[in-house]
Amino acid sequence: MKKMLTAAGLLVFLLGGLAAAQKTLVPILSLQVDDTEKGKKVTYGYLLGGIQNGRFLTAKTAAARLKGDRNFSLVDLGTPLKGAFSFGALQKGGEFCEDAYYYMPEIDAVGTVAIGAGAGWTLTPRSVKTASLTDNGSKKAVADALKLKGLAKSPVEIKQAFEADLDGDGADETVLIAHHLAPDADERPAGGSYSLVMVRKKTGAKTANILVGGSFPRKTDDYFDGEYKLAGIVDLNGDGKMELVVEVWGYEENWVQVYRLTAGKPSVIKELTYYCGV
């Protein structure tokens, strides 16, 4: 009985510590890195939203609560950077991105995601490693997904592949980004183009191929989101599970979406979004 009480007390202590850490708003940013004469720099930090008291907040709500200069911890896709970085004051979007909020830090660092430096938890609780772009199992998984979308003739082109234990169950998942733009596509992609995000999750001897998101135009005049690109594999709320931060680059528009897996099912965290387009 004494051991059970001790374990319960420890759990309460840990949960209480996490709740205390989240009483202060922790902003979440997607970063843009540009080449300059002196090398690569983070030039923009787009506010996706924030986390406070265990709840995700929209960018608009978070922006109303953010005051003054802010320090941020940076993650380069899945690798945390040492130290904290000052981003200056938050700014409001202009003519084409009027609902967006952003920072212009101009810092000499390369990162893809930024979290308020007062987060109080490990942003990458488990390692993120690059994986093979030519693995036969991954290629077949993408090919099978394309067949289901009516794009069996589209070539399999895996652009990014990473391995990480997203949910903390002790087994690595494989995160894939595959993208193909039909060769005769101009400003609007021809049919057969696609871009997708997939997670391959192993359970024992079986592997589930989970289509997380994507765009699959079958005709030239079908709408195409654009190219999906993985920007981060990060724990955004301190629950020990890692979310996927995904950029989408379309024609005269771009946005960022955050996905999470719950019991093997993907969903979009609607509060954490960024959009800019003409």
Coordinates of C-alpha atoms in Angstrom, one line a residue:
M1 CA 0.0 0.0 0.0
K2 CA 2.8 2.4 0.8
K3 CA 4.4 1.8 -2.6
M4 CA 1.1 2.5 -4.4
L5 CA 0.7 5.8 -2.5
T6 CA 4.3 6.7 -3.3
A7 CA 3.8 6.0 -7.0
A8 CA 0.5 8.0 -7.0
G9 CA 2.2 10.9 -5.2
L10 CA 4.9 10.9 -7.8
L11 CA 2.4 11.0 -10.6
V12 CA 0.6 13.9 -9.0
F13 CA 3.9 15.7 -8.6
L14 CA 4.9 15.3 -12.2
L15 CA 1.5 16.3 -13.6
G16 CA 1.4 19.3 -11.3
G17 CA 4.9 20.3 -12.5
L18 CA 3.7 20.1 -16.2
A19 CA 0.6 22.1 -15.4
A20 CA 2.7 24.8 -13.7
A21 CA 5.0 25.0 -16.6
Q22 CA 2.1 25.6 -18.9
K23 CA 0.5 28.4 -16.9
T24 CA 2.7 30.8 -18.9
L25 CA 1.8 31.0 -22.6
V26 CA 4.4 29.1 -24.7
P27 CA 4.3 30.3 -28.3
I28 CA 4.9 27.9 -31.2
L29 CA 6.6 29.1 -34.5
S30 CA 7.4 27.7 -37.9
L31 CA 10.7 29.2 -39.1
Q32 CA 11.9 30.3 -42.6
V33 CA 15.6 30.0 -43.3
D34 CA 17.2 32.0 -46.1
D35 CA 20.6 32.1 -47.6
T36 CA 22.5 35.3 -47.0
E37 CA 25.9 36.6 -47.9
K38 CA 27.1 35.4 -44.4
G39 CA 25.4 32.0 -44.6
K40 CA 22.0 30.7 -43.6
K41 CA 19.8 32.7 -41.2
V42 CA 16.4 32.4 -39.7
T43 CA 14.7 35.4 -41.2
Y44 CA 11.0 34.8 -40.3
G45 CA 9.2 33.1 -37.4
Y46 CA 5.5 32.5 -38.3
L47 CA 3.3 32.2 -35.2
L48 CA 1.3 29.0 -35.4
G49 CA -0.3 29.5 -32.0
G50 CA 0.6 28.5 -28.5
I51 CA 0.1 26.1 -25.5
Q52 CA -1.2 27.3 -22.2
N53 CA -2.8 25.4 -19.3
G54 CA -2.7 22.2 -21.4
R55 CA -4.7 23.7 -24.3
F56 CA -3.5 24.7 -27.7
L57 CA -4.4 28.3 -28.7
T58 CA -4.8 29.9 -32.1
A59 CA -2.3 32.4 -33.4
K60 CA -4.9 35.2 -32.9
T61 CA -5.4 34.3 -29.2
A62 CA -1.8 33.8 -28.6
A63 CA -0.8 37.1 -30.2
A64 CA -3.2 39.0 -28.0
R65 CA -1.3 37.6 -24.9
L66 CA 2.3 38.0 -26.2
K67 CA 4.0 41.1 -24.9
G68 CA 7.5 42.5 -25.6
D69 CA 10.6 40.6 -26.7
R70 CA 10.6 36.8 -26.6
N71 CA 13.3 34.2 -26.3
F72 CA 12.8 30.9 -28.1
S73 CA 14.3 27.4 -28.2
L74 CA 15.0 26.2 -31.7
V75 CA 14.7 22.7 -33.2
D76 CA 16.2 21.9 -36.6
L77 CA 13.6 19.3 -37.8
G78 CA 14.3 16.9 -35.0
T79 CA 17.5 18.2 -33.5
P80 CA 17.4 20.8 -30.7
L81 CA 19.8 23.7 -30.8
K82 CA 21.6 24.8 -27.6
G83 CA 20.7 28.1 -26.0
A84 CA 17.9 30.5 -26.3
F85 CA 17.4 33.1 -29.1
S86 CA 15.8 36.5 -29.0
F87 CA 13.2 37.1 -31.7
G88 CA 12.2 40.7 -30.9
A89 CA 8.6 41.9 -31.1
L90 CA 5.7 40.2 -32.8
Q91 CA 4.4 41.8 -35.9
K92 CA 1.0 41.7 -37.7
G93 CA 0.7 40.5 -41.3
G94 CA 0.4 42.9 -44.2
E95 CA -1.8 43.1 -47.4
F96 CA -1.5 39.4 -48.5
C97 CA -1.2 37.8 -45.1
E98 CA -3.3 40.1 -42.9
D99 CA -4.4 37.3 -40.5
A100 CA -0.9 36.1 -39.9
Y101 CA 1.6 37.1 -37.1
Y102 CA 5.3 36.8 -37.4
Y103 CA 8.8 37.7 -36.0
M104 CA 11.8 38.9 -38.0
P105 CA 14.7 37.7 -35.8
E106 CA 17.6 37.7 -38.3
I107 CA 19.6 35.2 -36.1
D108 CA 22.6 33.3 -37.2
A109 CA 21.1 29.9 -36.7
V110 CA 19.4 27.2 -38.7
G111 CA 16.1 25.9 -37.3
T112 CA 12.7 24.9 -38.6
V113 CA 10.5 25.1 -35.4
A114 CA 10.7 27.4 -32.4
I115 CA 9.1 27.0 -29.0
G116 CA 9.0 29.6 -26.2
A117 CA 12.1 29.2 -24.1
G118 CA 10.0 28.7 -21.0
A119 CA 8.4 25.5 -22.2
G120 CA 9.7 23.4 -19.3
W121 CA 9.8 20.1 -21.2
T122 CA 12.1 18.2 -23.6
L123 CA 11.1 19.2 -27.1
T124 CA 12.5 16.1 -28.7
P125 CA 12.2 13.4 -26.0
R126 CA 13.5 10.7 -28.4
S127 CA 16.0 10.8 -31.3
V128 CA 15.0 11.6 -34.8
K129 CA 17.1 9.9 -37.5
T130 CA 17.2 10.1 -41.3
A131 CA 15.9 6.9 -43.0
S132 CA 16.3 5.4 -46.5
L133 CA 14.6 7.1 -49.4
T134 CA 14.8 3.9 -51.4
D135 CA 13.5 1.3 -48.9
N136 CA 11.4 -1.2 -50.8
G137 CA 8.7 -1.3 -48.0
S138 CA 8.4 2.5 -48.0
K139 CA 8.2 2.6 -51.8
K140 CA 5.4 0.0 -51.9
A141 CA 3.5 1.8 -49.1
V142 CA 3.5 5.0 -51.2
A143 CA 2.6 3.1 -54.4
D144 CA -0.3 1.4 -52.7
A145 CA -1.6 4.8 -51.4
L146 CA -1.4 6.3 -54.9
K147 CA -3.4 3.4 -56.3
L148 CA -6.1 4.0 -53.8
K149 CA -6.2 7.6 -55.0
G150 CA -6.5 6.7 -58.6
L151 CA -2.9 7.6 -59.4
A152 CA -1.4 4.2 -60.0
K153 CA 0.7 5.5 -63.0
S154 CA 2.3 8.3 -61.0
P155 CA 6.0 7.5 -60.1
V156 CA 7.0 7.0 -56.4
E157 CA 9.3 9.8 -55.4
I158 CA 10.1 9.8 -51.7
K159 CA 11.7 13.2 -50.8
Q160 CA 12.1 12.9 -47.0
A161 CA 12.2 9.9 -44.7
F162 CA 12.8 9.9 -40.9
E163 CA 12.6 7.4 -38.1
A164 CA 11.4 8.4 -34.6
D165 CA 9.4 6.9 -31.8
L166 CA 6.5 9.4 -32.0
D167 CA 4.3 8.0 -29.2
G168 CA 6.9 6.7 -26.8
D169 CA 5.9 3.0 -27.1
G170 CA 9.5 1.9 -27.7
A171 CA 9.2 1.3 -31.4
D172 CA 10.3 3.8 -34.1
E173 CA 7.8 4.9 -36.7
T174 CA 8.9 5.9 -40.2
V175 CA 7.7 9.3 -41.4
L176 CA 7.6 9.8 -45.2
I177 CA 7.1 12.8 -47.5
A178 CA 6.5 11.8 -51.2
H179 CA 6.0 14.4 -53.9
H180 CA 5.7 14.4 -57.7
L181 CA 4.9 17.2 -60.1
A182 CA 3.9 16.1 -63.5
P183 CA 6.6 17.2 -66.1
D184 CA 4.1 19.1 -68.3
A185 CA 2.8 21.1 -65.3
D186 CA 3.1 24.9 -65.5
E187 CA 1.5 27.2 -62.9
R188 CA -1.1 24.6 -62.2
P189 CA -0.1 21.0 -62.0
A190 CA -1.2 18.4 -64.5
G191 CA -3.1 15.4 -63.4
G192 CA -0.9 12.8 -61.9
S193 CA 0.9 15.2 -59.5
Y194 CA 0.7 14.5 -55.8
S195 CA 2.2 15.3 -52.5
L196 CA 1.7 13.3 -49.3
V197 CA 2.7 12.6 -45.7
M198 CA 2.7 9.0 -44.4
V199 CA 3.6 7.3 -41.2
R200 CA 4.6 3.6 -41.2
K201 CA 3.9 2.2 -37.7
K202 CA 5.1 -1.3 -36.7
T203 CA 3.2 -3.4 -34.2
G204 CA 4.9 -6.7 -33.7
A205 CA 5.4 -8.3 -37.1
K206 CA 2.8 -6.1 -38.8
T207 CA 3.3 -2.6 -40.3
A208 CA 0.4 -0.2 -40.7
N209 CA 0.8 2.4 -43.4
I210 CA -1.1 5.5 -42.3
L211 CA -1.8 8.3 -44.8
V212 CA -1.6 11.4 -42.7
G213 CA -2.3 14.1 -45.3
G214 CA -1.8 15.0 -48.9
S215 CA -3.1 16.3 -52.2
F216 CA -3.9 14.1 -55.2
P217 CA -5.3 15.9 -58.3
R218 CA -6.4 13.5 -61.0
K219 CA -7.2 16.1 -63.6
T220 CA -5.2 19.1 -64.8
D221 CA -7.9 21.5 -63.5
D222 CA -8.2 19.9 -60.1
Y223 CA -7.0 22.0 -57.2
F224 CA -3.5 21.0 -55.9
D225 CA -2.4 22.0 -52.4
G226 CA 1.3 22.2 -53.4
E227 CA 4.4 20.5 -52.1
Y228 CA 4.3 19.0 -48.6
K229 CA 7.6 19.3 -46.6
L230 CA 8.3 18.0 -43.1
A231 CA 9.5 20.9 -41.0
G232 CA 9.6 19.4 -37.5
I233 CA 9.1 16.3 -35.3
V234 CA 8.6 17.9 -31.9
D235 CA 6.7 17.5 -28.7
L236 CA 4.6 20.7 -28.7
N237 CA 2.7 20.3 -25.5
G238 CA 4.9 18.3 -23.1
D239 CA 2.8 15.1 -23.2
G240 CA 5.9 13.1 -24.3
K241 CA 4.4 12.5 -27.8
M242 CA 5.8 14.2 -30.8
E243 CA 3.8 16.0 -33.4
L244 CA 4.5 16.5 -37.1
V245 CA 4.9 20.1 -38.3
V246 CA 4.3 20.2 -42.1
E247 CA 4.8 23.1 -44.5
V248 CA 2.8 23.2 -47.8
W249 CA 4.1 25.3 -50.6
G250 CA 1.5 25.9 -53.4
Y251 CA 1.1 28.4 -56.2
E252 CA 1.1 31.9 -54.7
E253 CA 0.2 30.5 -51.3
N254 CA 1.7 28.5 -48.5
W255 CA 0.6 27.3 -45.1
V256 CA 1.7 25.2 -42.2
Q257 CA -0.3 22.4 -40.5
V258 CA 0.4 20.3 -37.4
Y259 CA -0.5 16.6 -37.3
R260 CA -0.7 14.2 -34.4
L261 CA -1.3 10.5 -34.2
T262 CA -3.8 9.1 -31.5
A263 CA -4.1 5.4 -31.3
G264 CA -2.8 5.1 -34.9
K265 CA -5.2 7.7 -36.3
P266 CA -4.0 11.0 -37.7
S267 CA -5.6 14.4 -37.1
V268 CA -4.9 18.0 -37.6
I269 CA -4.4 20.3 -34.6
K270 CA -6.7 23.0 -36.0
E271 CA -5.6 25.7 -33.5
L272 CA -2.0 25.5 -34.8
T273 CA -2.1 26.8 -38.4
Y274 CA -0.5 29.5 -40.6
Y275 CA -1.7 30.6 -44.0
C276 CA -0.5 33.2 -46.5
G277 CA -1.7 33.6 -50.0
V278 CA -2.8 35.9 -52.7

